[in-house]
Amino acid sequence: SSPDSDGCTPELEKAGLLNKTKIAEGGKKLRKNWSPSWVVLVGNSLVFFKDPKSQTPSSWRPGNSRPESSVDLRGAQVLWANELSSKKNVFKLRTVTGNEFLLQSETESLIKEWYNTIKNVIDRLDRE
Ligand code: I3S
């Protein structure tokens, strides 16, 4: 049987490098500060890691890593937001608590994959 046959370890759905900036905290606007972030989608959470070089999909394990922050996707929204940046391929993620992030990639196919994957998780949680 698989190591997670008991279903207790959340499934890693996606991981990769994106540019990220937080633009609001609890509804309060923040100054942009873009930086590369290793982003991991696992279970109902999007987890951000500061040091992309030290993280790879195969090295990531729950409890054995140092996330910079994490976002609960329940009740969250994703919206394409190219008007919020001079960069291309940007979407905004807004949490129920009013935290807002912009996520960006130079590669259109890659950002579309992330948008769709996150949207699917949010939609699935909305139906629960
Ligand atoms: O939306 P803004 O405020 O024009 O965003 C730009 C600024 O945050 C800028 O920083 P400073 O104004 O603190 O120097 C950033 O360097 C830019 O990257 C921000 O714009 P983009 O268009 O890259 O999201």
PDB file of C-alpha atoms and ligand atoms in Angstrom:
ATOM      1  CA  SER A   1       0.000   0.000   0.000  1.00  0.00           C
ATOM      2  CA  SER A   2       1.087   3.602  -0.446  1.00  0.00           C
ATOM      3  CA  PRO A   3       2.761   5.497   2.425  1.00  0.00           C
ATOM      4  CA  ASP A   4      -0.396   7.578   2.746  1.00  0.00           C
ATOM      5  CA  SER A   5      -2.938   4.778   2.604  1.00  0.00           C
ATOM      6  CA  ASP A   6      -4.438   6.095   5.847  1.00  0.00           C
ATOM      7  CA  GLY A   7      -5.109   9.425   4.133  1.00  0.00           C
ATOM      8  CA  CYS A   8      -3.651  11.423   7.040  1.00  0.00           C
ATOM      9  CA  THR A   9      -0.898  13.128   5.085  1.00  0.00           C
ATOM     10  CA  PRO A  10      -2.241  15.856   2.813  1.00  0.00           C
ATOM     11  CA  GLU A  11      -1.539  15.249  -0.827  1.00  0.00           C
ATOM     12  CA  LEU A  12       1.027  17.448  -2.546  1.00  0.00           C
ATOM     13  CA  GLU A  13      -0.819  18.743  -5.574  1.00  0.00           C
ATOM     14  CA  LYS A  14       1.664  21.141  -7.125  1.00  0.00           C
ATOM     15  CA  ALA A  15       4.974  22.870  -6.422  1.00  0.00           C
ATOM     16  CA  GLY A  16       7.039  25.404  -8.300  1.00  0.00           C
ATOM     17  CA  LEU A  17       8.709  28.768  -8.497  1.00  0.00           C
ATOM     18  CA  LEU A  18       6.582  31.893  -8.898  1.00  0.00           C
ATOM     19  CA  ASN A  19       7.120  35.582  -8.332  1.00  0.00           C
ATOM     20  CA  LYS A  20       5.086  36.734  -5.380  1.00  0.00           C
ATOM     21  CA  THR A  21       4.166  39.923  -3.596  1.00  0.00           C
ATOM     22  CA  LYS A  22       1.727  40.502  -0.784  1.00  0.00           C
ATOM     23  CA  ILE A  23      -0.410  43.565  -1.492  1.00  0.00           C
ATOM     24  CA  ALA A  24      -2.804  43.581   1.465  1.00  0.00           C
ATOM     25  CA  GLU A  25      -2.903  42.309   5.038  1.00  0.00           C
ATOM     26  CA  GLY A  26      -6.319  42.076   6.673  1.00  0.00           C
ATOM     27  CA  GLY A  27      -7.702  44.410   4.019  1.00  0.00           C
ATOM     28  CA  LYS A  28      -4.974  47.003   4.608  1.00  0.00           C
ATOM     29  CA  LYS A  29      -2.939  47.833   1.513  1.00  0.00           C
ATOM     30  CA  LEU A  30       0.764  47.017   1.616  1.00  0.00           C
ATOM     31  CA  ARG A  31       3.645  48.270  -0.465  1.00  0.00           C
ATOM     32  CA  LYS A  32       4.645  45.747  -3.136  1.00  0.00           C
ATOM     33  CA  ASN A  33       7.823  43.780  -2.655  1.00  0.00           C
ATOM     34  CA  TRP A  34       8.169  41.200  -5.445  1.00  0.00           C
ATOM     35  CA  SER A  35      10.400  38.204  -4.825  1.00  0.00           C
ATOM     36  CA  PRO A  36      10.731  34.661  -6.110  1.00  0.00           C
ATOM     37  CA  SER A  37       8.944  32.157  -3.927  1.00  0.00           C
ATOM     38  CA  TRP A  38       8.781  28.382  -3.894  1.00  0.00           C
ATOM     39  CA  VAL A  39       5.052  27.734  -3.843  1.00  0.00           C
ATOM     40  CA  VAL A  40       3.559  24.434  -2.721  1.00  0.00           C
ATOM     41  CA  LEU A  41      -0.115  23.536  -2.952  1.00  0.00           C
ATOM     42  CA  VAL A  42      -0.896  20.854  -0.412  1.00  0.00           C
ATOM     43  CA  GLY A  43      -4.350  19.949   0.832  1.00  0.00           C
ATOM     44  CA  ASN A  44      -6.316  23.157   1.410  1.00  0.00           C
ATOM     45  CA  SER A  45      -3.244  25.356   1.732  1.00  0.00           C
ATOM     46  CA  LEU A  46      -0.858  27.276  -0.433  1.00  0.00           C
ATOM     47  CA  VAL A  47       2.512  27.314   1.312  1.00  0.00           C
ATOM     48  CA  PHE A  48       5.285  29.783   0.503  1.00  0.00           C
ATOM     49  CA  PHE A  49       8.978  29.111   1.024  1.00  0.00           C
ATOM     50  CA  LYS A  50      11.555  31.845   1.105  1.00  0.00           C
ATOM     51  CA  ASP A  51      14.547  30.018  -0.279  1.00  0.00           C
ATOM     52  CA  PRO A  52      13.666  28.401  -3.590  1.00  0.00           C
ATOM     53  CA  LYS A  53      17.099  26.848  -4.011  1.00  0.00           C
ATOM     54  CA  SER A  54      16.771  24.742  -0.877  1.00  0.00           C
ATOM     55  CA  GLN A  55      13.365  23.387  -1.843  1.00  0.00           C
ATOM     56  CA  THR A  56      12.415  20.891  -4.505  1.00  0.00           C
ATOM     57  CA  PRO A  57       9.217  18.910  -4.891  1.00  0.00           C
ATOM     58  CA  SER A  58      10.998  15.727  -3.841  1.00  0.00           C
ATOM     59  CA  SER A  59      12.578  17.318  -0.753  1.00  0.00           C
ATOM     60  CA  TRP A  60       9.348  18.809   0.483  1.00  0.00           C
ATOM     61  CA  ARG A  61       7.683  16.923   3.320  1.00  0.00           C
ATOM     62  CA  PRO A  62       5.207  18.105   5.925  1.00  0.00           C
ATOM     63  CA  GLY A  63       7.048  19.042   9.106  1.00  0.00           C
ATOM     64  CA  ASN A  64      10.446  19.020   7.465  1.00  0.00           C
ATOM     65  CA  SER A  65      10.685  22.475   5.957  1.00  0.00           C
ATOM     66  CA  ARG A  66      10.492  26.135   6.923  1.00  0.00           C
ATOM     67  CA  PRO A  67       7.573  27.857   5.275  1.00  0.00           C
ATOM     68  CA  GLU A  68       7.668  31.635   5.094  1.00  0.00           C
ATOM     69  CA  SER A  69       3.893  31.732   5.269  1.00  0.00           C
ATOM     70  CA  SER A  70       0.849  29.787   4.293  1.00  0.00           C
ATOM     71  CA  VAL A  71      -2.593  30.605   2.995  1.00  0.00           C
ATOM     72  CA  ASP A  72      -5.848  28.787   3.743  1.00  0.00           C
ATOM     73  CA  LEU A  73      -7.689  28.441   0.440  1.00  0.00           C
ATOM     74  CA  ARG A  74     -11.124  27.867   1.995  1.00  0.00           C
ATOM     75  CA  GLY A  75     -13.296  30.810   0.949  1.00  0.00           C
ATOM     76  CA  ALA A  76     -10.448  32.377  -1.016  1.00  0.00           C
ATOM     77  CA  GLN A  77     -10.765  33.950  -4.474  1.00  0.00           C
ATOM     78  CA  VAL A  78      -8.483  34.013  -7.489  1.00  0.00           C
ATOM     79  CA  LEU A  79      -8.776  36.655 -10.194  1.00  0.00           C
ATOM     80  CA  TRP A  80      -6.639  37.515 -13.193  1.00  0.00           C
ATOM     81  CA  ALA A  81      -5.126  40.886 -12.342  1.00  0.00           C
ATOM     82  CA  ASN A  82      -2.947  42.124 -15.146  1.00  0.00           C
ATOM     83  CA  GLU A  83      -4.186  45.654 -14.415  1.00  0.00           C
ATOM     84  CA  LEU A  84      -2.534  45.518 -10.981  1.00  0.00           C
ATOM     85  CA  SER A  85       0.997  45.225 -12.310  1.00  0.00           C
ATOM     86  CA  SER A  86       3.248  46.181 -15.197  1.00  0.00           C
ATOM     87  CA  LYS A  87       4.266  42.515 -15.217  1.00  0.00           C
ATOM     88  CA  LYS A  88       2.453  40.041 -17.464  1.00  0.00           C
ATOM     89  CA  ASN A  89       0.720  36.825 -16.359  1.00  0.00           C
ATOM     90  CA  VAL A  90      -0.420  38.035 -12.936  1.00  0.00           C
ATOM     91  CA  PHE A  91      -3.270  36.808 -10.793  1.00  0.00           C
ATOM     92  CA  LYS A  92      -4.499  37.921  -7.396  1.00  0.00           C
ATOM     93  CA  LEU A  93      -5.266  35.562  -4.545  1.00  0.00           C
ATOM     94  CA  ARG A  94      -7.478  36.934  -1.791  1.00  0.00           C
ATOM     95  CA  THR A  95      -8.103  35.063   1.445  1.00  0.00           C
ATOM     96  CA  VAL A  96     -11.186  35.244   3.684  1.00  0.00           C
ATOM     97  CA  THR A  97      -9.087  37.212   6.173  1.00  0.00           C
ATOM     98  CA  GLY A  98      -8.400  39.921   3.599  1.00  0.00           C
ATOM     99  CA  ASN A  99      -4.827  39.034   2.784  1.00  0.00           C
ATOM    100  CA  GLU A 100      -4.020  39.615  -0.874  1.00  0.00           C
ATOM    101  CA  PHE A 101      -1.154  38.279  -2.938  1.00  0.00           C
ATOM    102  CA  LEU A 102      -0.114  38.710  -6.541  1.00  0.00           C
ATOM    103  CA  LEU A 103       1.470  35.690  -8.189  1.00  0.00           C
ATOM    104  CA  GLN A 104       3.300  35.946 -11.493  1.00  0.00           C
ATOM    105  CA  SER A 105       5.333  33.936 -13.970  1.00  0.00           C
ATOM    106  CA  GLU A 106       7.015  34.908 -17.219  1.00  0.00           C
ATOM    107  CA  THR A 107       5.634  31.639 -18.624  1.00  0.00           C
ATOM    108  CA  GLU A 108       1.980  31.961 -19.562  1.00  0.00           C
ATOM    109  CA  SER A 109       1.244  28.213 -19.596  1.00  0.00           C
ATOM    110  CA  LEU A 110       2.721  27.857 -16.124  1.00  0.00           C
ATOM    111  CA  ILE A 111       0.701  30.678 -14.534  1.00  0.00           C
ATOM    112  CA  LYS A 112      -2.466  29.327 -16.195  1.00  0.00           C
ATOM    113  CA  GLU A 113      -1.803  25.912 -14.653  1.00  0.00           C
ATOM    114  CA  TRP A 114      -1.384  27.485 -11.210  1.00  0.00           C
ATOM    115  CA  TYR A 115      -4.507  29.599 -11.604  1.00  0.00           C
ATOM    116  CA  ASN A 116      -6.584  26.595 -12.700  1.00  0.00           C
ATOM    117  CA  THR A 117      -5.228  24.291 -10.002  1.00  0.00           C
ATOM    118  CA  ILE A 118      -5.837  26.816  -7.209  1.00  0.00           C
ATOM    119  CA  LYS A 119      -9.285  27.665  -8.608  1.00  0.00           C
ATOM    120  CA  ASN A 120     -10.187  23.959  -8.606  1.00  0.00           C
ATOM    121  CA  VAL A 121      -9.186  23.601  -4.943  1.00  0.00           C
ATOM    122  CA  ILE A 122     -11.198  26.700  -3.978  1.00  0.00           C
ATOM    123  CA  ASP A 123     -14.239  25.457  -5.928  1.00  0.00           C
ATOM    124  CA  ARG A 124     -13.954  22.005  -4.345  1.00  0.00           C
ATOM    125  CA  LEU A 125     -13.826  23.564  -0.848  1.00  0.00           C
ATOM    126  CA  ASP A 126     -16.830  25.788  -1.680  1.00  0.00           C
ATOM    127  CA  ARG A 127     -18.868  22.660  -2.430  1.00  0.00           C
ATOM    128  CA  GLU A 128     -18.039  20.938   0.877  1.00  0.00           C
TER     129      GLU A 128
HETATM  130  O1  I3S B   1       1.807  49.084  -8.359  1.00  0.00           O
HETATM  131  P1  I3S B   1       3.062  49.852  -8.109  1.00  0.00           P
HETATM  132  O2  I3S B   1       3.098  50.517  -6.801  1.00  0.00           O
HETATM  133  O3  I3S B   1       3.459  50.731  -9.253  1.00  0.00           O
HETATM  134  O4  I3S B   1       4.162  48.733  -7.964  1.00  0.00           O
HETATM  135  C1  I3S B   1       5.531  48.873  -8.230  1.00  0.00           C
HETATM  136  C2  I3S B   1       6.261  49.363  -7.021  1.00  0.00           C
HETATM  137  O5  I3S B   1       5.867  48.641  -5.885  1.00  0.00           O
HETATM  138  C3  I3S B   1       7.765  49.206  -7.154  1.00  0.00           C
HETATM  139  O6  I3S B   1       8.376  49.465  -5.928  1.00  0.00           O
HETATM  140  P2  I3S B   1       8.735  50.900  -5.332  1.00  0.00           P
HETATM  141  O7  I3S B   1       7.690  51.859  -5.799  1.00  0.00           O
HETATM  142  O8  I3S B   1       8.672  50.613  -3.884  1.00  0.00           O
HETATM  143  O9  I3S B   1      10.104  51.239  -5.799  1.00  0.00           O
HETATM  144  C4  I3S B   1       8.172  47.809  -7.555  1.00  0.00           C
HETATM  145  O10 I3S B   1       9.555  47.738  -7.744  1.00  0.00           O
HETATM  146  C5  I3S B   1       7.466  47.391  -8.825  1.00  0.00           C
HETATM  147  O11 I3S B   1       7.836  46.061  -9.136  1.00  0.00           O
HETATM  148  C6  I3S B   1       5.970  47.497  -8.661  1.00  0.00           C
HETATM  149  O12 I3S B   1       5.284  47.329  -9.859  1.00  0.00           O
HETATM  150  P3  I3S B   1       4.936  46.081 -10.720  1.00  0.00           P
HETATM  151  O13 I3S B   1       4.329  46.711 -11.919  1.00  0.00           O
HETATM  152  O14 I3S B   1       6.230  45.378 -10.983  1.00  0.00           O
HETATM  153  O15 I3S B   1       3.949  45.182 -10.027  1.00  0.00           O
END
